[in-house]
Amino acid sequence: MPDYKEMYLKLFRASEEAVNVLIAAQRECEELYVSAPEPELKVITLSEQGCGNKAKPTNYPQIKKKDSD
């Protein structure tokens, strides 16, 4: 008969180890992010002509409605 308690404990320990590996990786990545130099930001102004939607309208074919009789 399988030793269910031992099987459970083995899976539990492996799960705990996996969680600890993920936590360590997250902490390392957070430290890399925090210690990275700040990017240089540049403020630009837009002229009145430069603002707004620059997308060109699309010419979709028009659907004609049928006259109801």
PDB file of C-alpha atoms in Angstrom:
ATOM      1  CA  MET A   1       0.000   0.000   0.000  1.00  0.00           C
ATOM      2  CA  PRO A   2       1.389   3.438  -0.880  1.00  0.00           C
ATOM      3  CA  ASP A   3       2.482   5.688   1.956  1.00  0.00           C
ATOM      4  CA  TYR A   4       0.084   8.580   1.356  1.00  0.00           C
ATOM      5  CA  LYS A   5       1.498  10.671   4.170  1.00  0.00           C
ATOM      6  CA  GLU A   6       5.009  10.477   2.687  1.00  0.00           C
ATOM      7  CA  MET A   7       3.633  11.232  -0.790  1.00  0.00           C
ATOM      8  CA  TYR A   8       1.784  14.270   0.555  1.00  0.00           C
ATOM      9  CA  LEU A   9       4.817  15.544   2.442  1.00  0.00           C
ATOM     10  CA  LYS A  10       7.043  15.122  -0.621  1.00  0.00           C
ATOM     11  CA  LEU A  11       4.625  17.135  -2.777  1.00  0.00           C
ATOM     12  CA  PHE A  12       4.211  19.752  -0.057  1.00  0.00           C
ATOM     13  CA  ARG A  13       7.971  20.238   0.295  1.00  0.00           C
ATOM     14  CA  ALA A  14       8.379  20.500  -3.490  1.00  0.00           C
ATOM     15  CA  SER A  15       5.550  23.052  -3.676  1.00  0.00           C
ATOM     16  CA  GLU A  16       7.094  25.088  -0.881  1.00  0.00           C
ATOM     17  CA  GLU A  17      10.480  25.016  -2.613  1.00  0.00           C
ATOM     18  CA  ALA A  18       8.897  26.150  -5.899  1.00  0.00           C
ATOM     19  CA  VAL A  19       7.182  29.076  -4.181  1.00  0.00           C
ATOM     20  CA  ASN A  20      10.450  30.080  -2.511  1.00  0.00           C
ATOM     21  CA  VAL A  21      12.262  30.004  -5.876  1.00  0.00           C
ATOM     22  CA  LEU A  22       9.585  32.262  -7.391  1.00  0.00           C
ATOM     23  CA  ILE A  23       9.740  34.687  -4.460  1.00  0.00           C
ATOM     24  CA  ALA A  24      13.540  34.881  -4.713  1.00  0.00           C
ATOM     25  CA  ALA A  25      13.347  35.543  -8.460  1.00  0.00           C
ATOM     26  CA  GLN A  26      10.751  38.271  -7.933  1.00  0.00           C
ATOM     27  CA  ARG A  27      12.905  39.949  -5.275  1.00  0.00           C
ATOM     28  CA  GLU A  28      15.952  39.848  -7.556  1.00  0.00           C
ATOM     29  CA  CYS A  29      13.973  41.405 -10.406  1.00  0.00           C
ATOM     30  CA  GLU A  30      12.567  44.091  -8.116  1.00  0.00           C
ATOM     31  CA  GLU A  31      16.098  44.913  -6.942  1.00  0.00           C
ATOM     32  CA  LEU A  32      17.295  45.168 -10.549  1.00  0.00           C
ATOM     33  CA  TYR A  33      14.418  47.527 -11.338  1.00  0.00           C
ATOM     34  CA  VAL A  34      14.977  49.718  -8.275  1.00  0.00           C
ATOM     35  CA  SER A  35      18.740  49.944  -8.812  1.00  0.00           C
ATOM     36  CA  ALA A  36      18.457  50.802 -12.530  1.00  0.00           C
ATOM     37  CA  PRO A  37      19.234  54.417 -13.452  1.00  0.00           C
ATOM     38  CA  GLU A  38      16.295  56.693 -14.075  1.00  0.00           C
ATOM     39  CA  PRO A  39      15.630  57.339 -17.753  1.00  0.00           C
ATOM     40  CA  GLU A  40      16.113  60.895 -18.963  1.00  0.00           C
ATOM     41  CA  LEU A  41      12.720  62.372 -19.741  1.00  0.00           C
ATOM     42  CA  LYS A  42      12.224  65.226 -22.156  1.00  0.00           C
ATOM     43  CA  VAL A  43       9.082  67.352 -22.184  1.00  0.00           C
ATOM     44  CA  ILE A  44       7.901  68.321 -25.632  1.00  0.00           C
ATOM     45  CA  THR A  45       5.105  70.683 -26.546  1.00  0.00           C
ATOM     46  CA  LEU A  46       2.710  70.143 -29.391  1.00  0.00           C
ATOM     47  CA  SER A  47       1.581  72.990 -31.609  1.00  0.00           C
ATOM     48  CA  GLU A  48      -2.104  73.505 -32.285  1.00  0.00           C
ATOM     49  CA  GLN A  49      -1.715  71.958 -35.734  1.00  0.00           C
ATOM     50  CA  GLY A  50       0.143  68.974 -34.298  1.00  0.00           C
ATOM     51  CA  CYS A  51      -2.635  67.991 -31.907  1.00  0.00           C
ATOM     52  CA  GLY A  52      -5.495  65.728 -32.672  1.00  0.00           C
ATOM     53  CA  ASN A  53      -6.182  62.592 -34.601  1.00  0.00           C
ATOM     54  CA  LYS A  54      -3.917  62.246 -37.610  1.00  0.00           C
ATOM     55  CA  ALA A  55      -5.600  59.126 -38.901  1.00  0.00           C
ATOM     56  CA  LYS A  56      -7.138  59.415 -42.319  1.00  0.00           C
ATOM     57  CA  PRO A  57     -10.796  58.495 -42.636  1.00  0.00           C
ATOM     58  CA  THR A  58     -11.452  55.145 -44.235  1.00  0.00           C
ATOM     59  CA  ASN A  59     -13.775  54.994 -47.201  1.00  0.00           C
ATOM     60  CA  TYR A  60     -15.896  51.963 -46.483  1.00  0.00           C
ATOM     61  CA  PRO A  61     -18.450  50.960 -49.113  1.00  0.00           C
ATOM     62  CA  GLN A  62     -21.883  52.267 -48.317  1.00  0.00           C
ATOM     63  CA  ILE A  63     -24.612  49.729 -47.644  1.00  0.00           C
ATOM     64  CA  LYS A  64     -27.902  50.647 -49.255  1.00  0.00           C
ATOM     65  CA  LYS A  65     -31.062  49.904 -47.353  1.00  0.00           C
ATOM     66  CA  LYS A  66     -33.834  48.069 -49.135  1.00  0.00           C
ATOM     67  CA  ASP A  67     -37.070  49.965 -49.474  1.00  0.00           C
ATOM     68  CA  SER A  68     -39.717  48.271 -47.393  1.00  0.00           C
ATOM     69  CA  ASP A  69     -42.908  47.554 -49.302  1.00  0.00           C
TER      70      ASP A  69
END
